[in-house]
Coordinates of C-alpha atoms in Angstrom, one line a residue:
M1 CA -3.0 20.8 42.5
R2 CA -6.8 19.9 42.4
F3 CA -7.9 18.1 39.3
E4 CA -11.3 19.1 38.0
L5 CA -13.2 17.5 35.1
S6 CA -16.1 19.5 33.7
W7 CA -19.0 17.8 32.2
R8 CA -18.2 19.5 28.9
T9 CA -14.8 17.8 28.9
F10 CA -16.3 14.6 29.9
W11 CA -18.8 14.5 27.0
Q12 CA -16.1 15.6 24.5
V13 CA -13.9 12.7 25.6
L14 CA -16.9 10.3 25.5
I15 CA -17.9 11.4 22.0
F16 CA -14.3 11.0 20.8
L17 CA -14.1 7.5 22.2
L18 CA -17.4 6.6 20.6
I19 CA -16.1 7.9 17.3
I20 CA -13.0 5.7 17.6
V21 CA -15.2 2.7 18.3
V22 CA -17.5 3.4 15.4
L23 CA -14.5 3.8 13.1
Y24 CA -13.0 0.6 14.3
L25 CA -16.2 -1.4 13.9
A26 CA -16.8 0.0 10.4
R27 CA -13.2 0.0 9.5
S28 CA -13.8 -2.0 6.3
A29 CA -16.3 0.6 5.0
F30 CA -14.2 3.5 6.0
G31 CA -11.1 1.8 4.4
V32 CA -13.0 1.4 1.2
L33 CA -14.0 5.1 1.3
F34 CA -10.4 6.2 2.1
V35 CA -8.9 4.2 -0.7
G36 CA -11.6 5.5 -3.1
I37 CA -10.7 9.1 -2.1
V38 CA -6.9 8.5 -2.6
I39 CA -7.6 7.0 -6.1
A40 CA -9.8 10.0 -7.0
L41 CA -7.0 12.3 -5.9
G42 CA -4.5 10.5 -7.9
I43 CA -6.4 10.6 -11.2
D44 CA -7.7 14.1 -10.7
P45 CA -4.7 15.8 -12.3
I46 CA -5.2 13.7 -15.5
V47 CA -8.9 14.3 -15.6
G48 CA -8.2 18.0 -15.1
F49 CA -5.7 18.0 -17.9
L50 CA -8.3 16.4 -20.3
E51 CA -10.8 19.0 -19.1
K52 CA -8.5 21.8 -20.1
H53 CA -8.4 20.3 -23.6
R54 CA -12.2 20.5 -24.0
I55 CA -12.9 17.0 -22.9
G56 CA -15.9 17.0 -20.4
R57 CA -15.2 15.9 -16.9
L58 CA -17.5 12.9 -17.2
L59 CA -16.0 11.7 -20.5
G60 CA -12.5 12.4 -19.2
T61 CA -13.1 10.3 -16.1
I62 CA -14.6 7.4 -18.2
V63 CA -11.5 7.6 -20.5
V64 CA -9.1 7.4 -17.5
F65 CA -10.9 4.4 -16.0
L66 CA -11.2 2.5 -19.3
L67 CA -7.5 3.2 -20.0
G68 CA -6.5 1.9 -16.6
L69 CA -8.7 -1.1 -17.1
F70 CA -7.2 -1.7 -20.5
I71 CA -3.6 -1.6 -19.0
L72 CA -4.5 -4.1 -16.2
V73 CA -6.2 -6.5 -18.6
T74 CA -3.4 -6.3 -21.1
A75 CA -0.7 -6.9 -18.4
A76 CA -2.7 -9.7 -16.9
Y77 CA -3.1 -11.5 -20.2
F78 CA 0.7 -11.5 -20.9
I79 CA 2.0 -11.8 -17.3
I80 CA -0.5 -14.1 -15.4
P81 CA 0.2 -17.2 -17.6
V82 CA 4.0 -16.8 -16.9
L83 CA 3.4 -16.1 -13.2
A84 CA 1.1 -19.1 -12.9
L85 CA 3.7 -21.4 -14.5
E86 CA 6.4 -20.2 -12.1
A87 CA 4.3 -19.8 -8.9
G88 CA 4.1 -23.5 -8.2
K89 CA 7.8 -24.2 -8.6
F90 CA 8.6 -21.0 -6.6
L91 CA 6.4 -22.1 -3.7
E92 CA 7.9 -25.6 -3.7
D93 CA 11.5 -24.3 -3.7
L94 CA 10.8 -21.6 -1.1
N95 CA 9.3 -24.3 1.1
Q96 CA 12.5 -26.4 0.8
V97 CA 14.8 -23.5 1.3
I98 CA 13.0 -22.2 4.4
S99 CA 12.9 -25.6 5.9
S100 CA 16.7 -26.1 5.4
V101 CA 17.5 -22.6 6.8
I102 CA 15.2 -22.9 9.8
G103 CA 16.2 -26.4 10.4
F104 CA 19.9 -25.6 10.9
G105 CA 20.6 -26.5 14.5
L106 CA 17.0 -27.0 15.6
P107 CA 15.6 -30.2 17.2
Q108 CA 14.2 -32.8 14.8
E109 CA 10.7 -32.5 16.2
I110 CA 10.5 -28.7 15.6
I111 CA 11.8 -29.1 12.1
K112 CA 9.2 -31.8 11.3
S113 CA 6.4 -29.7 12.8
F114 CA 7.4 -26.7 10.8
T115 CA 7.9 -28.7 7.6
L116 CA 4.4 -30.2 8.0
S117 CA 3.0 -26.7 8.5
L118 CA 4.6 -25.4 5.3
D119 CA 3.4 -28.5 3.4
K120 CA -0.2 -27.9 4.7
A121 CA 0.0 -24.3 3.6
L122 CA 1.4 -25.3 0.2
S123 CA -1.4 -27.9 -0.3
I124 CA -4.0 -25.3 0.6
I125 CA -2.6 -22.8 -1.8
T126 CA -2.5 -25.5 -4.5
A127 CA -6.0 -26.6 -3.8
T128 CA -7.1 -23.0 -3.9
Q129 CA -5.5 -22.5 -7.3
A130 CA -7.0 -25.6 -8.6
S131 CA -10.5 -24.9 -7.5
I132 CA -11.8 -21.8 -9.4
T133 CA -15.2 -22.0 -7.7
G134 CA -13.7 -22.1 -4.2
A135 CA -11.4 -19.3 -5.0
I136 CA -14.2 -17.1 -6.3
S137 CA -16.4 -17.8 -3.3
S138 CA -13.5 -17.1 -0.9
V139 CA -12.6 -13.7 -2.4
F140 CA -16.2 -12.7 -3.2
S141 CA -16.3 -10.0 -0.4
K142 CA -13.0 -8.6 -1.5
I143 CA -14.3 -8.3 -5.1
I144 CA -17.3 -6.3 -3.8
A145 CA -14.9 -4.1 -1.8
V146 CA -12.7 -3.5 -4.9
V147 CA -15.7 -2.7 -7.1
A148 CA -17.1 -0.4 -4.4
T149 CA -13.7 1.4 -4.1
F150 CA -13.6 2.2 -7.8
V151 CA -17.3 3.2 -8.0
I152 CA -16.6 5.7 -5.2
A153 CA -13.4 6.9 -6.9
F154 CA -15.4 7.3 -10.1
Y155 CA -18.2 9.4 -8.5
L156 CA -15.8 11.5 -6.6
S157 CA -13.7 12.2 -9.8
V158 CA -16.7 13.1 -12.0
D159 CA -17.4 16.0 -9.7
K160 CA -14.5 18.5 -9.5
K161 CA -15.1 19.1 -5.8
G162 CA -16.6 15.7 -5.2
T163 CA -14.5 14.8 -2.2
E164 CA -14.9 18.3 -0.6
R165 CA -18.7 18.1 -1.0
L166 CA -18.6 14.6 0.5
L167 CA -16.8 15.9 3.5
Q168 CA -19.2 18.8 3.9
V169 CA -22.1 16.4 4.0
M170 CA -20.4 14.0 6.5
M171 CA -19.0 16.7 8.9
P172 CA -21.0 18.9 11.3
D173 CA -20.9 22.6 10.4
V174 CA -18.7 23.5 13.3
Y175 CA -15.9 21.1 11.9
E176 CA -16.4 21.9 8.3
R177 CA -13.9 24.7 7.9
P178 CA -10.9 22.9 9.8
V179 CA -11.6 19.6 8.0
L180 CA -11.6 21.2 4.6
A181 CA -8.4 23.2 5.5
V182 CA -6.6 19.9 6.5
F183 CA -7.9 18.1 3.5
E184 CA -6.6 20.8 1.1
R185 CA -3.1 20.2 2.5
F186 CA -3.5 16.4 2.4
K187 CA -4.8 16.5 -1.2
T188 CA -1.9 18.5 -2.5
K189 CA 0.7 16.0 -1.0
I190 CA -1.1 12.8 -1.9
R191 CA -1.5 13.8 -5.5
R192 CA 2.2 14.2 -5.8
W193 CA 3.1 11.2 -3.7
L194 CA 0.8 8.8 -5.6
G195 CA 2.1 9.5 -9.1
A196 CA 5.7 9.5 -7.8
Q197 CA 5.2 6.3 -5.8
L198 CA 3.7 4.5 -8.8
A199 CA 6.7 5.6 -11.0
L200 CA 9.1 4.5 -8.3
S201 CA 7.5 1.1 -8.1
L202 CA 7.6 0.5 -11.8
V203 CA 11.2 1.5 -12.0
V204 CA 12.4 -0.5 -9.0
G205 CA 10.3 -3.6 -10.3
A206 CA 11.9 -3.3 -13.8
V207 CA 15.4 -2.9 -12.4
V208 CA 15.1 -5.9 -10.0
T209 CA 13.6 -8.1 -12.7
L210 CA 16.4 -7.3 -15.2
G211 CA 19.1 -7.5 -12.6
L212 CA 18.0 -10.9 -11.2
W213 CA 17.6 -12.2 -14.7
L214 CA 21.1 -11.2 -15.6
L215 CA 22.5 -12.7 -12.4
G216 CA 20.7 -16.0 -13.3
V217 CA 18.3 -16.0 -10.4
R218 CA 15.2 -18.1 -11.0
Y219 CA 11.7 -16.5 -10.9
A220 CA 13.1 -13.1 -11.7
L221 CA 9.7 -11.9 -13.0
I222 CA 7.9 -12.9 -9.8
L223 CA 10.6 -11.5 -7.6
G224 CA 10.6 -8.2 -9.7
L225 CA 6.8 -8.0 -9.4
L226 CA 7.0 -8.6 -5.6
A227 CA 9.6 -5.9 -5.4
A228 CA 7.4 -3.4 -7.2
I229 CA 4.4 -4.2 -4.9
L230 CA 6.4 -4.1 -1.8
E231 CA 7.9 -0.8 -2.8
L232 CA 4.5 0.6 -1.8
V233 CA 5.2 -0.5 1.8
P234 CA 7.4 2.1 3.4
I235 CA 10.7 1.2 5.2
I236 CA 10.2 -2.6 5.5
G237 CA 8.9 -3.4 1.9
P238 CA 12.3 -3.4 0.1
V239 CA 13.8 -5.4 3.0
V240 CA 11.3 -8.1 2.7
A241 CA 11.6 -8.2 -1.2
G242 CA 15.4 -8.5 -0.8
A243 CA 15.1 -11.3 1.8
V244 CA 12.8 -13.4 -0.4
A245 CA 15.2 -13.0 -3.3
F246 CA 18.1 -14.0 -1.1
L247 CA 16.3 -17.2 -0.1
V248 CA 15.6 -18.1 -3.7
A249 CA 19.1 -17.5 -4.7
L250 CA 20.3 -19.5 -1.7
S251 CA 18.6 -22.6 -3.1
N252 CA 21.0 -22.4 -6.0
S253 CA 24.3 -21.4 -4.3
F254 CA 25.6 -19.4 -1.4
S255 CA 27.7 -17.2 -3.7
L256 CA 24.7 -16.4 -5.9
A257 CA 22.8 -15.3 -2.7
L258 CA 25.7 -13.0 -1.8
Y259 CA 25.6 -11.5 -5.3
V260 CA 21.8 -10.9 -4.7
V261 CA 22.5 -9.1 -1.4
G262 CA 25.0 -6.9 -3.2
F263 CA 22.6 -6.2 -6.0
F264 CA 19.8 -5.2 -3.7
F265 CA 22.3 -2.9 -1.8
L266 CA 23.0 -1.2 -5.1
V267 CA 19.3 -0.9 -5.9
Q268 CA 18.7 0.7 -2.5
Q269 CA 21.5 3.2 -3.1
L270 CA 20.0 4.0 -6.6
E271 CA 16.6 4.4 -5.0
N272 CA 17.6 6.6 -2.0
N273 CA 20.2 8.8 -3.8
V274 CA 18.8 9.1 -7.3
L275 CA 15.1 8.0 -7.7
I276 CA 13.6 9.3 -4.5
P277 CA 15.2 12.7 -4.7
I278 CA 14.0 13.1 -8.3
L279 CA 10.5 11.5 -8.0
L280 CA 9.5 12.3 -4.5
G281 CA 11.9 15.0 -3.2
K282 CA 10.3 16.7 -0.3
T283 CA 6.7 15.9 -1.5
I284 CA 5.6 14.2 1.8
N285 CA 8.2 15.1 4.4
V286 CA 6.4 13.0 7.1
H287 CA 8.2 12.3 10.4
P288 CA 9.4 8.7 10.4
V289 CA 7.9 8.0 13.7
I290 CA 4.4 8.8 12.3
V291 CA 5.1 6.5 9.3
L292 CA 6.0 3.6 11.6
V293 CA 3.0 4.2 13.9
S294 CA 0.7 4.4 10.7
L295 CA 2.4 1.2 9.4
L296 CA 1.8 -0.7 12.6
G297 CA -1.8 0.6 13.0
G298 CA -2.7 0.0 9.4
A299 CA -1.4 -3.6 9.5
Q300 CA -3.4 -4.3 12.7
V301 CA -6.6 -2.9 11.3
A302 CA -6.6 -3.7 7.6
G303 CA -3.7 -6.1 7.0
F304 CA -1.7 -5.5 3.8
I305 CA -4.0 -2.8 2.5
G306 CA -3.5 -1.0 5.7
I307 CA 0.2 -1.3 5.3
V308 CA 0.1 0.2 1.8
L309 CA -2.0 3.1 3.0
A310 CA 0.4 3.8 5.8
V311 CA 1.9 6.9 4.0
P312 CA -1.5 8.5 3.2
I313 CA -2.6 7.9 6.8
A314 CA 0.7 9.3 8.1
V315 CA 0.2 12.4 5.9
M316 CA -3.3 12.9 7.1
A317 CA -2.2 12.5 10.7
Q318 CA 0.7 15.0 10.4
E319 CA -1.4 17.5 8.6
I320 CA -4.0 17.3 11.5
F321 CA -1.2 17.8 14.0
N322 CA 0.3 20.7 12.1
Y323 CA -3.1 22.4 11.8
L324 CA -3.7 22.0 15.5
A325 CA -0.2 23.2 16.3
E326 CA -0.7 26.4 14.2
K327 CA -3.8 27.2 16.3
K328 CA -1.5 27.4 19.4
D329 CA 1.4 29.7 18.9
H330 CA 3.5 28.0 21.5
K331 CA 3.5 24.7 19.7
P332 CA 5.9 24.3 16.8
S333 CA 4.9 22.6 13.4
L334 CA 6.0 19.0 12.9
V335 CA 7.3 19.7 9.4

């Protein structure tokens, strides 16, 4: 069979590769935009509810953002002092536990090298905590990114069709209809997923905190907060949270560590058989392979934020695949 490559195909492939390169080089900016869109989609039902009750969209958006800010500030005021008090002890104990676990059966030189590395990392963290000026300067760019994200989310929320209009401006006319069609599907799923995922994180975080406290595990609040945050990370998040809790409990006794393993097993059963069916159901229905690929790709491109955004990225990818599949009758849908 003779293979022929037309100039049209060549330019299409070249343009596609150029788009990928541009997206990679500007990944931070596009990441901020993507997070802003996800936040706007998440709060849109609340703003819409207020709008139905004769509260203007601008005022409703302001109320939602101020309420969110109030909740964050209030939580920070009560939680951060406790976390700061426990964080130093937690890092020191974790350093000792990891050193003892890794040091089992290893040559002394490797143990010494690893311990020195942990000590160095711990000293860096401690120095960063002690130096407010240094901490502010080191996270200045991240603060700008966070502010920009919420500014984008605010402007997209004020306009009822803000995101759609943004996509219309960004996309060439020939791609406008398919892009908006895919976005409509994406929007419906992400709205449901975001609310359900936040509720799931809060419930799991509260259950883990209470359970570890009843078991007598130290730093139950920190571990519960960690479990709530890692609940946003699909597949591997709960495993990492359980592993950290196991190491902390192991510093007390092996039997307590086994109790912690059993407790996290029960939490997983509660989550998979009760919470997820009730809160999420078939809201997303994304193929696990797509989630894993999105997880790895997000981690490579944007670190932890990319990992958290793995599910929205997976949803977007699957909706694109499904849309393209529907255009070709011989290709089945992925759902």
